[in-house]
């Protein structure tokens, strides 16, 4: 069993670390919030006094909010890359910009440290259940070394290419998800205006060419998919502000690479409005009541 240092024990990181503990690994946790570390310790983990203690482990996993936190933890004063032992395996599962992921990976490679970027899909429930999907960028040997640990926390682990390609897959997938959720919500809003019953439209669209995950697994109107956040007053799930963060990463990536993503840019504008209207903490499928009401209807 391995000695694993885990940095970032928030909504996602804590349940991921708990699954590593349950699998018998020795997990040493670090977070700016004492409360989060205490929960790990309560479940049998160990508290790291600082990043120095994390640097003494064999494997480091980070699950941090954004690129600047990842840069600070790996490259800052007392940063992990300068201080870990040779051959320590580094796994960053945060959703961050591709450029930062590649910069950190290049610094790790200079020291001969195996590193992967391994962002996730599946949300807090997937983290708790150990059913996350990992999109992994990095060299083959680093992927092979990371996979057994990712398998403990996830149900699917996909090697998407070299350094930064895990983040690239994550950002592109979530841009597509935002666009499809807006499309499904617009279709339901128009269908209602035309006098169609929600369930009847679902029965047609979910088995026709409009079918997609946003329709059949995460339907933004209450009723047709009982497990979707629409049935729980749009409690997340995946919050609007988290989606907005990913859409901004997609916009920046599109600008940097001169990719033509007009729908992605529009999705970012629409989700910015949604957040400014007070839906930032609601599930991102709350775009439906927002669009329906701003089209002149009521939210029912
Ligand atoms: P969170 O804010 O709940 O947790 C982040 C944790 O990192 C916090 O506990 C914070 O105290 C800690 N932290 C910040 N800077 C630190 C530092 N320098 N040293 C130590 N700890 C530090 O966020 P989350 O929801 O767990 O998300 C983490 C990452 O996973 C993000 O990049 C997010 O985009 C991604 N993600 C989240 C979800 C989701 O549904 N929540 C789904 C997929 C991906």
mmCIF file of C-alpha atoms and ligand atoms in Angstrom:
data_model
loop_
_atom_site.group_PDB
_atom_site.id
_atom_site.type_symbol
_atom_site.label_atom_id
_atom_site.label_comp_id
_atom_site.label_asym_id
_atom_site.label_seq_id
_atom_site.Cartn_x
_atom_site.Cartn_y
_atom_site.Cartn_z
ATOM 1 C CA UNK A 1 0.000 0.000 0.000
ATOM 2 C CA UNK A 2 1.272 3.458 -0.882
ATOM 3 C CA UNK A 3 1.911 6.585 1.149
ATOM 4 C CA UNK A 4 -0.109 9.276 -0.638
ATOM 5 C CA UNK A 5 0.013 13.035 -0.041
ATOM 6 C CA UNK A 6 -3.309 14.698 -0.905
ATOM 7 C CA UNK A 7 -3.520 18.498 -1.290
ATOM 8 C CA UNK A 8 -6.955 20.142 -1.579
ATOM 9 C CA UNK A 9 -9.585 18.341 0.505
ATOM 10 C CA UNK A 10 -12.648 20.258 -0.689
ATOM 11 C CA UNK A 11 -15.958 19.033 -2.120
ATOM 12 C CA UNK A 12 -14.148 16.710 -4.526
ATOM 13 C CA UNK A 13 -10.776 16.093 -2.893
ATOM 14 C CA UNK A 14 -12.068 14.857 0.469
ATOM 15 C CA UNK A 15 -14.281 12.039 -0.886
ATOM 16 C CA UNK A 16 -11.512 11.056 -3.340
ATOM 17 C CA UNK A 17 -9.006 10.878 -0.463
ATOM 18 C CA UNK A 18 -11.492 8.874 1.635
ATOM 19 C CA UNK A 19 -11.758 6.276 -1.150
ATOM 20 C CA UNK A 20 -7.956 5.922 -1.188
ATOM 21 C CA UNK A 21 -8.053 5.391 2.574
ATOM 22 C CA UNK A 22 -10.804 2.772 2.215
ATOM 23 C CA UNK A 23 -8.636 0.949 -0.333
ATOM 24 C CA UNK A 24 -5.967 0.641 2.363
ATOM 25 C CA UNK A 25 -3.574 3.427 1.350
ATOM 26 C CA UNK A 26 -1.905 5.691 3.867
ATOM 27 C CA UNK A 27 -3.217 9.204 3.097
ATOM 28 C CA UNK A 28 -1.603 12.377 4.427
ATOM 29 C CA UNK A 29 -3.778 15.422 3.756
ATOM 30 C CA UNK A 30 -3.152 19.151 3.434
ATOM 31 C CA UNK A 31 -5.718 21.935 3.028
ATOM 32 C CA UNK A 32 -5.950 25.600 4.014
ATOM 33 C CA UNK A 33 -9.138 24.656 5.891
ATOM 34 C CA UNK A 34 -8.531 22.810 9.181
ATOM 35 C CA UNK A 35 -12.115 21.531 9.107
ATOM 36 C CA UNK A 36 -11.473 19.618 5.883
ATOM 37 C CA UNK A 37 -8.271 18.064 7.219
ATOM 38 C CA UNK A 38 -10.048 17.065 10.442
ATOM 39 C CA UNK A 39 -12.576 15.059 8.419
ATOM 40 C CA UNK A 40 -9.763 13.110 6.773
ATOM 41 C CA UNK A 41 -8.103 12.511 10.144
ATOM 42 C CA UNK A 42 -11.473 11.375 11.589
ATOM 43 C CA UNK A 43 -11.611 8.698 8.879
ATOM 44 C CA UNK A 44 -8.096 7.383 9.605
ATOM 45 C CA UNK A 45 -5.907 9.756 7.556
ATOM 46 C CA UNK A 46 -2.994 11.863 8.770
ATOM 47 C CA UNK A 47 -2.634 15.641 8.886
ATOM 48 C CA UNK A 48 0.291 17.208 7.016
ATOM 49 C CA UNK A 49 1.802 20.087 8.977
ATOM 50 C CA UNK A 50 2.764 21.761 5.692
ATOM 51 C CA UNK A 51 3.726 21.002 2.096
ATOM 52 C CA UNK A 52 7.056 19.723 3.463
ATOM 53 C CA UNK A 53 5.230 16.676 4.891
ATOM 54 C CA UNK A 54 3.465 16.116 1.564
ATOM 55 C CA UNK A 55 6.872 16.236 -0.173
ATOM 56 C CA UNK A 56 7.962 13.187 1.855
ATOM 57 C CA UNK A 57 5.299 10.890 0.335
ATOM 58 C CA UNK A 58 5.675 8.551 -2.683
ATOM 59 C CA UNK A 59 2.677 9.895 -4.589
ATOM 60 C CA UNK A 60 1.138 13.354 -4.555
ATOM 61 C CA UNK A 61 -2.423 14.085 -5.681
ATOM 62 C CA UNK A 62 -3.720 17.659 -5.908
ATOM 63 C CA UNK A 63 -7.369 18.748 -6.238
ATOM 64 C CA UNK A 64 -7.298 22.552 -6.183
ATOM 65 C CA UNK A 65 -9.627 25.315 -7.405
ATOM 66 C CA UNK A 66 -7.670 26.937 -10.270
ATOM 67 C CA UNK A 67 -4.370 27.265 -12.150
ATOM 68 C CA UNK A 68 -2.857 29.795 -9.743
ATOM 69 C CA UNK A 69 -3.297 27.424 -6.787
ATOM 70 C CA UNK A 70 -1.708 24.592 -8.758
ATOM 71 C CA UNK A 71 1.250 26.825 -9.736
ATOM 72 C CA UNK A 72 1.709 27.897 -6.128
ATOM 73 C CA UNK A 73 1.644 24.347 -4.732
ATOM 74 C CA UNK A 74 4.002 22.875 -7.363
ATOM 75 C CA UNK A 75 6.249 25.799 -8.293
ATOM 76 C CA UNK A 76 5.975 28.370 -5.463
ATOM 77 C CA UNK A 77 8.156 28.836 -2.369
ATOM 78 C CA UNK A 78 8.461 25.362 -0.803
ATOM 79 C CA UNK A 79 6.780 24.068 -3.971
ATOM 80 C CA UNK A 80 6.518 20.317 -4.423
ATOM 81 C CA UNK A 81 8.535 19.964 -7.620
ATOM 82 C CA UNK A 82 11.720 21.270 -6.017
ATOM 83 C CA UNK A 83 11.227 19.315 -2.801
ATOM 84 C CA UNK A 84 9.812 15.846 -3.483
ATOM 85 C CA UNK A 85 12.103 12.799 -3.639
ATOM 86 C CA UNK A 86 13.307 11.632 -7.087
ATOM 87 C CA UNK A 87 10.673 9.571 -8.986
ATOM 88 C CA UNK A 88 7.756 10.792 -6.819
ATOM 89 C CA UNK A 89 4.587 10.424 -8.890
ATOM 90 C CA UNK A 90 2.600 13.669 -9.290
ATOM 91 C CA UNK A 91 -1.109 13.662 -10.211
ATOM 92 C CA UNK A 92 -2.997 16.943 -10.600
ATOM 93 C CA UNK A 93 -6.761 16.372 -10.826
ATOM 94 C CA UNK A 94 -7.788 20.043 -10.648
ATOM 95 C CA UNK A 95 -9.601 21.566 -13.639
ATOM 96 C CA UNK A 96 -7.190 24.258 -14.831
ATOM 97 C CA UNK A 97 -5.954 25.937 -18.012
ATOM 98 C CA UNK A 98 -3.915 23.818 -20.405
ATOM 99 C CA UNK A 99 -0.997 26.265 -20.391
ATOM 100 C CA UNK A 100 -0.471 26.049 -16.619
ATOM 101 C CA UNK A 101 -0.813 22.251 -16.743
ATOM 102 C CA UNK A 102 1.902 22.085 -19.447
ATOM 103 C CA UNK A 103 4.183 24.551 -17.632
ATOM 104 C CA UNK A 104 4.023 22.552 -14.388
ATOM 105 C CA UNK A 105 4.489 19.257 -16.279
ATOM 106 C CA UNK A 106 7.569 20.651 -18.062
ATOM 107 C CA UNK A 107 9.125 21.650 -14.712
ATOM 108 C CA UNK A 108 8.382 18.154 -13.364
ATOM 109 C CA UNK A 109 9.986 16.605 -16.456
ATOM 110 C CA UNK A 110 13.138 18.721 -15.936
ATOM 111 C CA UNK A 111 13.555 16.918 -12.589
ATOM 112 C CA UNK A 112 12.635 13.534 -14.087
ATOM 113 C CA UNK A 113 9.416 13.363 -12.056
ATOM 114 C CA UNK A 114 6.527 11.395 -13.609
ATOM 115 C CA UNK A 115 3.484 13.675 -13.765
ATOM 116 C CA UNK A 116 -0.027 13.558 -15.215
ATOM 117 C CA UNK A 117 -2.851 16.066 -15.418
ATOM 118 C CA UNK A 118 -5.960 14.029 -14.587
ATOM 119 C CA UNK A 119 -9.075 16.201 -14.312
ATOM 120 C CA UNK A 120 -12.385 14.501 -13.620
ATOM 121 C CA UNK A 121 -15.977 14.364 -14.676
ATOM 122 C CA UNK A 122 -18.732 13.027 -12.440
ATOM 123 C CA UNK A 123 -19.095 15.645 -9.708
ATOM 124 C CA UNK A 124 -19.293 15.180 -5.948
ATOM 125 C CA UNK A 125 -21.573 12.136 -6.204
ATOM 126 C CA UNK A 126 -19.073 10.459 -8.556
ATOM 127 C CA UNK A 127 -16.230 11.331 -6.182
ATOM 128 C CA UNK A 128 -18.122 9.808 -3.254
ATOM 129 C CA UNK A 129 -19.095 6.674 -5.161
ATOM 130 C CA UNK A 130 -15.622 6.242 -6.696
ATOM 131 C CA UNK A 131 -17.124 6.364 -10.190
ATOM 132 C CA UNK A 132 -15.366 9.428 -11.631
ATOM 133 C CA UNK A 133 -14.115 9.574 -15.209
ATOM 134 C CA UNK A 134 -10.449 10.628 -15.394
ATOM 135 C CA UNK A 135 -9.065 12.287 -18.533
ATOM 136 C CA UNK A 136 -5.322 11.855 -18.315
ATOM 137 C CA UNK A 137 -2.536 13.743 -20.062
ATOM 138 C CA UNK A 138 1.115 12.790 -19.702
ATOM 139 C CA UNK A 139 3.806 10.323 -20.805
ATOM 140 C CA UNK A 140 2.995 6.585 -20.976
ATOM 141 C CA UNK A 141 5.115 5.636 -17.953
ATOM 142 C CA UNK A 142 3.457 8.301 -15.768
ATOM 143 C CA UNK A 143 0.015 7.184 -16.954
ATOM 144 C CA UNK A 144 0.811 3.532 -16.174
ATOM 145 C CA UNK A 145 2.054 4.483 -12.697
ATOM 146 C CA UNK A 146 -0.996 6.672 -11.959
ATOM 147 C CA UNK A 147 -3.679 4.307 -13.296
ATOM 148 C CA UNK A 148 -3.994 1.932 -10.291
ATOM 149 C CA UNK A 149 -4.651 4.923 -8.012
ATOM 150 C CA UNK A 150 -7.058 6.581 -10.431
ATOM 151 C CA UNK A 151 -8.900 3.239 -10.697
ATOM 152 C CA UNK A 152 -9.600 3.417 -6.953
ATOM 153 C CA UNK A 153 -11.286 6.825 -7.336
ATOM 154 C CA UNK A 154 -12.901 6.364 -10.720
ATOM 155 C CA UNK A 155 -14.762 3.979 -13.000
ATOM 156 C CA UNK A 156 -13.165 5.149 -16.263
ATOM 157 C CA UNK A 157 -9.590 6.262 -16.882
ATOM 158 C CA UNK A 158 -8.784 7.493 -20.387
ATOM 159 C CA UNK A 159 -5.277 8.390 -21.572
ATOM 160 C CA UNK A 160 -5.911 11.382 -23.822
ATOM 161 C CA UNK A 161 -2.300 12.103 -24.877
ATOM 162 C CA UNK A 162 0.665 14.129 -23.680
ATOM 163 C CA UNK A 163 0.893 16.742 -20.917
ATOM 164 C CA UNK A 164 -2.125 19.078 -20.811
ATOM 165 C CA UNK A 165 -4.320 16.802 -22.939
ATOM 166 C CA UNK A 166 -6.384 15.729 -19.921
ATOM 167 C CA UNK A 167 -7.273 19.372 -19.294
ATOM 168 C CA UNK A 168 -7.905 19.885 -23.012
ATOM 169 C CA UNK A 169 -10.427 17.015 -23.044
ATOM 170 C CA UNK A 170 -12.135 18.286 -19.891
ATOM 171 C CA UNK A 171 -12.481 21.860 -21.166
ATOM 172 C CA UNK A 172 -13.805 20.785 -24.587
ATOM 173 C CA UNK A 173 -16.282 18.335 -23.032
ATOM 174 C CA UNK A 174 -17.698 20.942 -20.666
ATOM 175 C CA UNK A 175 -17.989 23.562 -23.402
ATOM 176 C CA UNK A 176 -20.033 21.006 -25.368
ATOM 177 C CA UNK A 177 -22.129 20.215 -22.279
ATOM 178 C CA UNK A 178 -22.971 23.909 -21.716
ATOM 179 C CA UNK A 179 -23.976 24.356 -25.346
ATOM 180 C CA UNK A 180 -26.134 21.218 -25.315
ATOM 181 C CA UNK A 181 -27.810 22.222 -22.028
ATOM 182 C CA UNK A 182 -28.690 25.627 -23.458
ATOM 183 C CA UNK A 183 -30.028 23.953 -26.617
ATOM 184 C CA UNK A 184 -32.213 21.494 -24.692
ATOM 185 C CA UNK A 185 -33.508 24.306 -22.452
ATOM 186 C CA UNK A 186 -34.364 26.544 -25.406
ATOM 187 C CA UNK A 187 -36.196 23.660 -27.068
ATOM 188 C CA UNK A 188 -38.295 23.011 -23.926
ATOM 189 C CA UNK A 189 -38.994 26.752 -23.533
ATOM 190 C CA UNK A 190 -40.230 27.012 -27.113
ATOM 191 C CA UNK A 191 -42.163 23.734 -26.875
ATOM 192 C CA UNK A 192 -44.066 25.061 -23.859
ATOM 193 C CA UNK A 193 -44.859 28.294 -25.694
ATOM 194 C CA UNK A 194 -46.232 26.212 -28.544
ATOM 195 C CA UNK A 195 -48.510 24.361 -26.144
ATOM 196 C CA UNK A 196 -46.539 21.097 -25.943
ATOM 197 C CA UNK A 197 -46.535 19.135 -22.708
ATOM 198 C CA UNK A 198 -42.993 18.711 -21.207
ATOM 199 C CA UNK A 199 -43.308 14.920 -20.968
ATOM 200 C CA UNK A 200 -44.629 14.593 -24.529
ATOM 201 C CA UNK A 201 -41.753 16.666 -25.902
ATOM 202 C CA UNK A 202 -39.291 14.605 -23.841
ATOM 203 C CA UNK A 203 -40.795 11.354 -25.190
ATOM 204 C CA UNK A 204 -40.184 12.603 -28.728
ATOM 205 C CA UNK A 205 -36.806 14.361 -28.352
ATOM 206 C CA UNK A 206 -35.231 11.697 -26.124
ATOM 207 C CA UNK A 207 -35.786 9.100 -28.869
ATOM 208 C CA UNK A 208 -35.224 11.374 -31.869
ATOM 209 C CA UNK A 209 -32.295 13.240 -33.366
ATOM 210 C CA UNK A 210 -32.351 15.826 -30.536
ATOM 211 C CA UNK A 211 -31.311 13.125 -28.050
ATOM 212 C CA UNK A 212 -28.274 13.936 -25.879
ATOM 213 C CA UNK A 213 -27.099 13.567 -22.261
ATOM 214 C CA UNK A 214 -28.535 16.970 -21.264
ATOM 215 C CA UNK A 215 -31.940 15.678 -22.419
ATOM 216 C CA UNK A 216 -31.999 12.045 -21.294
ATOM 217 C CA UNK A 217 -29.840 11.996 -18.147
ATOM 218 C CA UNK A 218 -30.021 15.542 -16.805
ATOM 219 C CA UNK A 219 -33.284 16.915 -18.188
ATOM 220 C CA UNK A 220 -33.589 20.610 -17.184
ATOM 221 C CA UNK A 221 -37.389 20.532 -16.731
ATOM 222 C CA UNK A 222 -38.925 18.832 -13.681
ATOM 223 C CA UNK A 223 -40.629 15.508 -14.319
ATOM 224 C CA UNK A 224 -39.205 13.412 -17.146
ATOM 225 C CA UNK A 225 -35.911 12.390 -15.450
ATOM 226 C CA UNK A 226 -36.641 12.024 -11.709
ATOM 227 C CA UNK A 227 -32.963 12.132 -10.680
ATOM 228 C CA UNK A 228 -32.181 15.440 -12.419
ATOM 229 C CA UNK A 229 -31.591 18.604 -10.306
ATOM 230 C CA UNK A 230 -34.694 20.197 -11.894
ATOM 231 C CA UNK A 231 -36.723 18.061 -9.470
ATOM 232 C CA UNK A 232 -34.853 19.444 -6.443
ATOM 233 C CA UNK A 233 -35.222 23.172 -7.089
ATOM 234 C CA UNK A 234 -31.979 23.045 -9.137
ATOM 235 C CA UNK A 235 -29.754 22.270 -6.174
ATOM 236 C CA UNK A 236 -26.342 21.215 -7.593
ATOM 237 C CA UNK A 237 -25.197 18.807 -9.042
ATOM 238 C CA UNK A 238 -22.801 20.965 -10.956
ATOM 239 C CA UNK A 239 -23.119 24.629 -10.061
ATOM 240 C CA UNK A 240 -23.521 27.416 -12.621
ATOM 241 C CA UNK A 241 -20.361 29.136 -11.354
ATOM 242 C CA UNK A 242 -18.342 25.947 -11.845
ATOM 243 C CA UNK A 243 -19.615 25.680 -15.398
ATOM 244 C CA UNK A 244 -18.787 29.338 -15.935
ATOM 245 C CA UNK A 245 -15.224 28.727 -14.772
ATOM 246 C CA UNK A 246 -14.857 25.942 -17.372
ATOM 247 C CA UNK A 247 -16.421 28.080 -20.129
ATOM 248 C CA UNK A 248 -13.897 30.827 -19.381
ATOM 249 C CA UNK A 249 -11.092 28.281 -19.635
ATOM 250 C CA UNK A 250 -12.544 27.212 -23.010
ATOM 251 C CA UNK A 251 -12.773 30.815 -24.189
ATOM 252 C CA UNK A 252 -9.155 31.519 -23.214
ATOM 253 C CA UNK A 253 -8.005 28.271 -24.841
ATOM 254 C CA UNK A 254 -9.898 29.145 -28.049
ATOM 255 C CA UNK A 255 -8.303 32.600 -28.124
ATOM 256 C CA UNK A 256 -4.829 31.178 -27.505
ATOM 257 C CA UNK A 257 -5.189 28.595 -30.292
ATOM 258 C CA UNK A 258 -7.335 30.730 -32.651
ATOM 259 C CA UNK A 259 -10.055 28.052 -32.598
ATOM 260 C CA UNK A 260 -13.442 29.152 -33.893
ATOM 261 C CA UNK A 261 -15.962 28.493 -31.079
ATOM 262 C CA UNK A 262 -18.819 31.003 -31.491
ATOM 263 C CA UNK A 263 -21.364 28.844 -29.604
ATOM 264 C CA UNK A 264 -18.895 28.342 -26.756
ATOM 265 C CA UNK A 265 -18.385 32.107 -26.497
ATOM 266 C CA UNK A 266 -22.141 32.687 -26.525
ATOM 267 C CA UNK A 267 -22.606 29.992 -23.867
ATOM 268 C CA UNK A 268 -20.085 31.842 -21.694
ATOM 269 C CA UNK A 269 -22.076 35.097 -22.100
ATOM 270 C CA UNK A 270 -25.373 33.348 -21.288
ATOM 271 C CA UNK A 271 -23.939 31.633 -18.211
ATOM 272 C CA UNK A 272 -22.392 34.930 -17.057
ATOM 273 C CA UNK A 273 -25.876 36.495 -17.165
ATOM 274 C CA UNK A 274 -27.315 33.506 -15.308
ATOM 275 C CA UNK A 275 -24.698 33.875 -12.579
ATOM 276 C CA UNK A 276 -25.269 37.642 -12.329
ATOM 277 C CA UNK A 277 -29.004 36.971 -11.868
ATOM 278 C CA UNK A 278 -28.202 35.044 -8.669
ATOM 279 C CA UNK A 279 -28.140 31.481 -10.062
ATOM 280 C CA UNK A 280 -24.372 31.011 -9.499
ATOM 281 C CA UNK A 281 -24.882 28.470 -6.703
ATOM 282 C CA UNK A 282 -27.754 26.697 -8.459
ATOM 283 C CA UNK A 283 -27.232 23.766 -10.795
ATOM 284 C CA UNK A 284 -26.197 24.757 -14.319
ATOM 285 C CA UNK A 285 -29.454 23.258 -15.647
ATOM 286 C CA UNK A 286 -31.211 26.242 -14.022
ATOM 287 C CA UNK A 287 -30.544 27.852 -17.390
ATOM 288 C CA UNK A 288 -34.006 26.447 -18.248
ATOM 289 C CA UNK A 289 -36.122 28.486 -15.761
ATOM 290 C CA UNK A 290 -33.921 31.516 -16.505
ATOM 291 C CA UNK A 291 -34.425 31.247 -20.275
ATOM 292 C CA UNK A 292 -38.104 30.407 -19.944
ATOM 293 C CA UNK A 293 -38.809 33.370 -17.684
ATOM 294 C CA UNK A 294 -36.714 35.753 -19.762
ATOM 295 C CA UNK A 295 -38.649 34.582 -22.830
ATOM 296 C CA UNK A 296 -41.725 35.993 -21.120
ATOM 297 C CA UNK A 297 -43.086 32.848 -19.452
ATOM 298 C CA UNK A 298 -43.266 31.962 -15.763
ATOM 299 C CA UNK A 299 -41.040 29.271 -14.174
ATOM 300 C CA UNK A 300 -44.117 27.264 -13.146
HETATM 301 P P1 LIG B 1 -13.379 23.274 -3.358
HETATM 302 O O1 LIG B 1 -13.262 24.753 -3.375
HETATM 303 O O2 LIG B 1 -14.486 22.621 -2.612
HETATM 304 O O3 LIG B 1 -11.999 22.644 -2.799
HETATM 305 C C1 LIG B 1 -10.725 23.151 -3.048
HETATM 306 C C2 LIG B 1 -9.929 22.997 -1.764
HETATM 307 O O4 LIG B 1 -8.579 23.422 -2.030
HETATM 308 C C3 LIG B 1 -10.456 23.867 -0.633
HETATM 309 O O5 LIG B 1 -10.731 23.053 0.494
HETATM 310 C C4 LIG B 1 -9.311 24.860 -0.372
HETATM 311 O O6 LIG B 1 -9.178 25.208 0.998
HETATM 312 C C5 LIG B 1 -8.108 24.080 -0.859
HETATM 313 N N1 LIG B 1 -6.967 24.906 -1.222
HETATM 314 C C6 LIG B 1 -6.923 26.006 -1.990
HETATM 315 N N2 LIG B 1 -5.667 26.466 -2.115
HETATM 316 C C7 LIG B 1 -4.879 25.624 -1.398
HETATM 317 C C8 LIG B 1 -3.488 25.573 -1.120
HETATM 318 N N3 LIG B 1 -2.629 26.470 -1.607
HETATM 319 N N4 LIG B 1 -3.036 24.556 -0.328
HETATM 320 C C9 LIG B 1 -3.875 23.656 0.183
HETATM 321 N N5 LIG B 1 -5.216 23.656 -0.051
HETATM 322 C C10 LIG B 1 -5.704 24.624 -0.819
HETATM 323 O O7 LIG B 1 -13.394 22.822 -4.898
HETATM 324 P P2 LIG B 1 -13.909 21.429 -5.492
HETATM 325 O O8 LIG B 1 -15.364 21.512 -5.789
HETATM 326 O O9 LIG B 1 -13.391 20.322 -4.652
HETATM 327 O O10 LIG B 1 -13.150 21.438 -6.901
HETATM 328 C C11 LIG B 1 -11.752 21.143 -7.006
HETATM 329 C C12 LIG B 1 -11.405 21.064 -8.469
HETATM 330 O O11 LIG B 1 -12.193 20.054 -9.102
HETATM 331 C C13 LIG B 1 -11.673 22.363 -9.245
HETATM 332 O O12 LIG B 1 -10.632 22.580 -10.151
HETATM 333 C C14 LIG B 1 -13.000 22.079 -9.939
HETATM 334 O O13 LIG B 1 -13.148 22.832 -11.133
HETATM 335 C C15 LIG B 1 -12.871 20.598 -10.218
HETATM 336 N N6 LIG B 1 -14.148 19.884 -10.369
HETATM 337 C C16 LIG B 1 -15.159 20.085 -9.481
HETATM 338 C C17 LIG B 1 -16.367 19.407 -9.647
HETATM 339 C C18 LIG B 1 -17.503 19.610 -8.684
HETATM 340 O O14 LIG B 1 -18.609 19.142 -8.976
HETATM 341 N N7 LIG B 1 -17.303 20.241 -7.523
HETATM 342 C C19 LIG B 1 -16.530 18.504 -10.712
HETATM 343 C C20 LIG B 1 -15.460 18.278 -11.575
HETATM 344 C C21 LIG B 1 -14.268 18.978 -11.403
#
